[in-house]
Short mmCIF file of C-alpha atoms in Angstrom, two decimals:
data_model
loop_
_atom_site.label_atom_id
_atom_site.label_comp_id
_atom_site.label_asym_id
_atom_site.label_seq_id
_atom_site.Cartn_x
_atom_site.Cartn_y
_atom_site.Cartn_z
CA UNK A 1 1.75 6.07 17.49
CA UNK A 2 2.85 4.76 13.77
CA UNK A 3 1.03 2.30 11.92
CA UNK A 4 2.54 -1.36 11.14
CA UNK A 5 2.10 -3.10 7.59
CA UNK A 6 1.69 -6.31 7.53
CA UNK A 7 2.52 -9.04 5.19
CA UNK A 8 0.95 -11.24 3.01
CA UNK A 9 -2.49 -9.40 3.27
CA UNK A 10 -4.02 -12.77 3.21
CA UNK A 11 -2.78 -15.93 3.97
CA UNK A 12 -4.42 -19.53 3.08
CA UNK A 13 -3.12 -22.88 4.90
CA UNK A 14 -4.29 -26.19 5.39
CA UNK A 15 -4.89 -26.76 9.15
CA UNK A 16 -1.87 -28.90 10.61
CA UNK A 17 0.59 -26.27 8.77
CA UNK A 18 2.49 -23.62 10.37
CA UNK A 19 1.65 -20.14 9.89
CA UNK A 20 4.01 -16.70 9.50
CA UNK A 21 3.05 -13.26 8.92
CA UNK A 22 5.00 -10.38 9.27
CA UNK A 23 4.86 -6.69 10.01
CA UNK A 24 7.22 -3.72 9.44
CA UNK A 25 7.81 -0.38 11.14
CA UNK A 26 9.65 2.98 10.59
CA UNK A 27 10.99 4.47 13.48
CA UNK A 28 11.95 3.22 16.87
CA UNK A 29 9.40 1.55 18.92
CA UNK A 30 9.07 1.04 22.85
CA UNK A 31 7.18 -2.29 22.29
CA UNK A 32 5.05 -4.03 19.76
CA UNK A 33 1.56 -5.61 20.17
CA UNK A 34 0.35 -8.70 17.88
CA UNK A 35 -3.77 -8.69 17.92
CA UNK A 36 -6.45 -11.37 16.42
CA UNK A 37 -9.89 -10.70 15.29
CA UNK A 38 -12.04 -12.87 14.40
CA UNK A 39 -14.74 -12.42 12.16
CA UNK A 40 -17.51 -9.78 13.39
CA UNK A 41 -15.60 -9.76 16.76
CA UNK A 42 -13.77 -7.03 18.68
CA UNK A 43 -9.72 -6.95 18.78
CA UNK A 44 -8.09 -9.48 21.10
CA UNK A 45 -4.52 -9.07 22.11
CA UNK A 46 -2.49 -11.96 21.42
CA UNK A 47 1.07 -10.91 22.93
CA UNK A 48 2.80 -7.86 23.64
CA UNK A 49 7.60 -7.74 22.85
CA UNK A 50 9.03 -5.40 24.32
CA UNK A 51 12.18 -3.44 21.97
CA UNK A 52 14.85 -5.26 24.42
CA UNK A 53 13.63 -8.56 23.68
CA UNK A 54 13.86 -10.76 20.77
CA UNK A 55 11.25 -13.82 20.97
CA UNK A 56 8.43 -14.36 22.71
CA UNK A 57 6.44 -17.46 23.59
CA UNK A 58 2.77 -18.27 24.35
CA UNK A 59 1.34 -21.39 23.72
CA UNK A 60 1.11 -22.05 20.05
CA UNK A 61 2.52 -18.79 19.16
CA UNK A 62 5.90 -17.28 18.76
CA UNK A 63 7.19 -13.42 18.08
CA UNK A 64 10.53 -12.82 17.07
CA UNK A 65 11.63 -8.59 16.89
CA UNK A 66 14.40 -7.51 14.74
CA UNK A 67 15.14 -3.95 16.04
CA UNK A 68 17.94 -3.81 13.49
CA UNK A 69 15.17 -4.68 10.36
CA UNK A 70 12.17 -2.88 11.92
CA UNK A 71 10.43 -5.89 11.90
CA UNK A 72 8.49 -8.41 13.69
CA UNK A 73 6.90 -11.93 12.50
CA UNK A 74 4.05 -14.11 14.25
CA UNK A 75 3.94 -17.61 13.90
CA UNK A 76 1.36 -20.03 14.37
CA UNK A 77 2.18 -23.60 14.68
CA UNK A 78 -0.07 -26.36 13.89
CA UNK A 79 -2.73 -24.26 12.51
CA UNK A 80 -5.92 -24.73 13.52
CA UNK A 81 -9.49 -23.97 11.30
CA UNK A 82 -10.25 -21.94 14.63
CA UNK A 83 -6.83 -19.52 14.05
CA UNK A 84 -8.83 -18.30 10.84
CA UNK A 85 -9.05 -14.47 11.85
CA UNK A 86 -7.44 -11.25 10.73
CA UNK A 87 -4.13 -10.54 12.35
CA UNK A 88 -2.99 -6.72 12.94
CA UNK A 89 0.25 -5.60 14.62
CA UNK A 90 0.40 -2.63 16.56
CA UNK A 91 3.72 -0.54 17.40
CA UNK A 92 3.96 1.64 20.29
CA UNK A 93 6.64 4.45 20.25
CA UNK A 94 7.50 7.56 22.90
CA UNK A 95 6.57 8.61 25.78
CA UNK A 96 2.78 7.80 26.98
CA UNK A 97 2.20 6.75 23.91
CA UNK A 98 -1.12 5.07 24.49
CA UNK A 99 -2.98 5.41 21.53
CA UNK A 100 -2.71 2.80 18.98
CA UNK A 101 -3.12 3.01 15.02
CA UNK A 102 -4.18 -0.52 13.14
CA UNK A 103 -3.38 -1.31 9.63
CA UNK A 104 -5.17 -2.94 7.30
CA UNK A 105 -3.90 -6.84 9.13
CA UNK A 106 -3.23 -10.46 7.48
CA UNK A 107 -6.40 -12.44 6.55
CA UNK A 108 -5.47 -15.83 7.39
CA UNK A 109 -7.73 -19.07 6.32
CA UNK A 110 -6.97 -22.08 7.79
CA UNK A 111 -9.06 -24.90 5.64
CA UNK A 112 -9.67 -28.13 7.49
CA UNK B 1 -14.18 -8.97 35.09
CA UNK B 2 -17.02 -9.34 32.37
CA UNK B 3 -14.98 -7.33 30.12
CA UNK B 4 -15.65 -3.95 27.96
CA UNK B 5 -19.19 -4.43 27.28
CA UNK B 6 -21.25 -2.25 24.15
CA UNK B 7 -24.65 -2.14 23.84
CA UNK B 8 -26.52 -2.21 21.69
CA UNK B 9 -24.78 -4.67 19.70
CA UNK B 10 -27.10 -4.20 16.56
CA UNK B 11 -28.26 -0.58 15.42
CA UNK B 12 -30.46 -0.71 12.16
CA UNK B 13 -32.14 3.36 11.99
CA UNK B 14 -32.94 5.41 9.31
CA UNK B 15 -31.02 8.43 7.51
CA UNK B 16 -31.18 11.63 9.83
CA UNK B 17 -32.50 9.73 13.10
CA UNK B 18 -29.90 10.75 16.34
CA UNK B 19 -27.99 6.84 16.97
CA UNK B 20 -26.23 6.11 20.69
CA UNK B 21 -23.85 3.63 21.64
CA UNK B 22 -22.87 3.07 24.59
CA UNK B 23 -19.64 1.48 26.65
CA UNK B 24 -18.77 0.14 29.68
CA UNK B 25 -15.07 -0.20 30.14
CA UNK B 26 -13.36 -2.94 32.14
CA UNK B 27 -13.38 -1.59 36.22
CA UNK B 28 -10.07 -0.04 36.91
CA UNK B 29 -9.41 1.17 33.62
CA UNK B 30 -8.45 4.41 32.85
CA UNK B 31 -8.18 4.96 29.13
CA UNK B 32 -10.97 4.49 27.03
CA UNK B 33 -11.31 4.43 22.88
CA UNK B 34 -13.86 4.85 20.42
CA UNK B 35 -13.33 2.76 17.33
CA UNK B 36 -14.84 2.22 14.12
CA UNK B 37 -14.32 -0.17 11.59
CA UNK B 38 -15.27 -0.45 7.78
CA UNK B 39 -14.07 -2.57 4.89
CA UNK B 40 -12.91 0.33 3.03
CA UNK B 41 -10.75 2.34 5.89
CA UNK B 42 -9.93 -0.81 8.30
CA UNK B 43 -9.81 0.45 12.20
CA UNK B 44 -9.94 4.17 12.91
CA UNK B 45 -9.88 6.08 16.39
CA UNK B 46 -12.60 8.05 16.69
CA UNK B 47 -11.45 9.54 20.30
CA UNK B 48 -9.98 8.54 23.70
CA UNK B 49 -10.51 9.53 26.94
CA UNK B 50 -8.24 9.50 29.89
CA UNK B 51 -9.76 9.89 33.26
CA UNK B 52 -13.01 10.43 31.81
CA UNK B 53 -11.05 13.63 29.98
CA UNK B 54 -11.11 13.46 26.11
CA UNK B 55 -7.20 13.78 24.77
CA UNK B 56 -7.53 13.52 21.52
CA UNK B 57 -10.47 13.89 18.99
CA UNK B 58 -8.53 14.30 15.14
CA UNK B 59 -10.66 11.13 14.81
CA UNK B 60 -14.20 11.91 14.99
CA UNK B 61 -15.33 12.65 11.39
CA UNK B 62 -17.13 15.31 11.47
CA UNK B 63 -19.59 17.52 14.09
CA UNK B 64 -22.13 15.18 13.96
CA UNK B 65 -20.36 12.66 16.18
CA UNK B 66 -19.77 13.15 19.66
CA UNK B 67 -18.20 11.42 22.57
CA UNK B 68 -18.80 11.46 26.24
CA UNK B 69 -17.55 9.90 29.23
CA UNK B 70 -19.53 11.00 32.48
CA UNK B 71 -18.15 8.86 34.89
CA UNK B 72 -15.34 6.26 35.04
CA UNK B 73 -17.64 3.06 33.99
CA UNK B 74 -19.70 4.63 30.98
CA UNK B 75 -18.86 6.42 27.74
CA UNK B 76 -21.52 7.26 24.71
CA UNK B 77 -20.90 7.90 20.99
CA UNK B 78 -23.41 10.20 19.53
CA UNK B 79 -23.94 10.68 15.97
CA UNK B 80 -26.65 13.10 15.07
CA UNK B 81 -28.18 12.95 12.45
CA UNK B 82 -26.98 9.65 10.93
CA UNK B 83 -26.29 9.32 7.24
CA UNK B 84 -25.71 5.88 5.81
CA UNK B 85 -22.23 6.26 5.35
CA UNK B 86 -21.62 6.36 9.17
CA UNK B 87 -22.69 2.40 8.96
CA UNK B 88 -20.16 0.42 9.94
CA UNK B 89 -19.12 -1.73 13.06
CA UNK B 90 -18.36 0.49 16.71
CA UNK B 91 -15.61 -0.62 19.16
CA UNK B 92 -15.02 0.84 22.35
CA UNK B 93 -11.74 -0.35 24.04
CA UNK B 94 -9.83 0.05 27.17
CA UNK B 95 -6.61 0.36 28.75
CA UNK B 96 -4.78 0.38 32.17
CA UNK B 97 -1.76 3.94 32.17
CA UNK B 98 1.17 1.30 32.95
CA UNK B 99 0.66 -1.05 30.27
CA UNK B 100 -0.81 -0.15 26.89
CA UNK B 101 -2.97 -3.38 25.60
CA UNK B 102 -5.99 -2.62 24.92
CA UNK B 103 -9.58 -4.31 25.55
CA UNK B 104 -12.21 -4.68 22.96
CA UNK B 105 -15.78 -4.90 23.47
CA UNK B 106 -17.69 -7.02 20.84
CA UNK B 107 -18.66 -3.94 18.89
CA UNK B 108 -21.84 -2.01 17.89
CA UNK B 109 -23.29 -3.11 14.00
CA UNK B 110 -24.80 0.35 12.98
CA UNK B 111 -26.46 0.18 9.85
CA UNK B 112 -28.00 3.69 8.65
CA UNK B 113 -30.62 2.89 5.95
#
C-alpha cells in the first residue's frame, strides 16, 4: 500500500466555517479511506470512495476523488470545536491489499 | 460489538524490564495490526496477522519486539528488554478480508523510563 500526503499539515478555523484538506497519491488506487483521530485516541474511519466514484456523502462530510489528479479532498461543513482532530488519508492499491500506510495527517483546530 | 479493546492502556516500566500489550480484536475479524505511534515517525505497522498467521513483519524494529496471535480473539506485543526509545503510544487494529477499514483500539501509552 502507498502512503497519501496530505495538505495543509495544520489547519486553524473558527467553528461555524467550513473545512478542506486534501491528500495526493502516485499510482492507481482501488479505493481511498479518510480517518480522524482525535487527540490521545485510536484511528476512526470516517468514509471509505471507491476509484469509480467521484463524491461521497455522510453527514457533515463530503469526499470528492479526482482519478485524473491523484487526488482526493475532505470537507467539513460547519465546523465544529469537537472536529478538532488530526485527519490522515489512506490509499489502498492491488490486489489484497490490506495493509495500510498513514502519513503524517492535517492538524485541524477548530476555535469556538 | 465492544470494539478492539487494548489493555493495559497505560504502561510506565523501567529501561530493560520485558513490557506486554495485549489486544482483543473485534469478533469476526480476521486481520489484525500492530501499530505504533510517535511524534517524530507518525503511525508505523509493526506487523499483521491474518488468520492468526503473521504476513508481514518489515515493521517490527528490531528482535526485541515480538508479536503473537494464539487464537482468533487475542494478540500480544512483546518487547524485551525495553529501552526508552520504544515509548510511544500502541494501537492494535482490525479488519474484515472483503472490506479493508480498519478498527482501532484506544491504544497502549508505554512510557520506558
Amino acid at each position: 500500500s502507498q502512503q497519501g500526503e496530505e495538505d495543509p499539515q495544520a489547519l486553524s478555523i473558527q467553528e461555524g466555517e467550513n473545512a478542506t484538506m486534501n491528500c495526493s497519491y502516485k499510482t492507481s488506487i482501488n479505493n481511498l479511506q479518510w480517518y480522524r483521530q482525535n487527540s490521545g485516541r485510536g484511528l476512526v474511519h470516517l468514509i471509505l470512495i471507491r476509484s469509480n466514484e467521484r463524491e461521497k456523502h455522510s453527514g457533515r462530510l463530503r469526499v470528492t476523488l479526482d482519478t485524473s489528479k491523484k487526488s482526493s479532498s475532505l470537507l467539513i461543513t460547519a465546523s465544529r470545536a469537537a472536529d478538532t482532530a488530526s485527519y490522515f488519508c489512506v490509499f489502498s492499491s492491488g490486489a489484497g491489499s490490506y495493509q495500510l500506510t498513514f502519513g503524517k495527517g492535517t492538524k485541524l483546530s477548530v476555535i469556538p | 460489538d465492544a470494539g478492539v479493546i487494548q489493555s493495559p492502556r497505560h504502561e510506565v516500566t523501567e529501561m530493560g524490564q520485558e513490557v506486554t500489550l495485549r489486544c482483543k480484536p473485534i469478533s469476526g475479524h480476521d486481520y489484525l495490526f500492530w501499530y505504533r505511534q510517535t511524534m517524530m515517525r507518525g503511525l508505523e505497522l509493526l506487523i499483521y496477522f491474518n488468520n492468526n498467521v503473521p504476513i508481514d513483519d518489515s515493521g517490527m524494529p528490531e528482535d526485541r519486539f515480538s508479536a503473537k496471535m494464539p487464537n482468533a480473539s487475542f494478540s500480544t506485543l512483546k518487547i524485551q528488554p525495553s529501552e526508552p526509545r520504544d515509548s510511544a503510544v500502541y494501537f492494535c487494529a482490525s479488519s474484515l478480508r472483503r472490506v479493508n477499514t480498519q478498527y482501532f483500539g484506544p491504544g497502549t501509552r508505554l512510557t520506558v523510563l
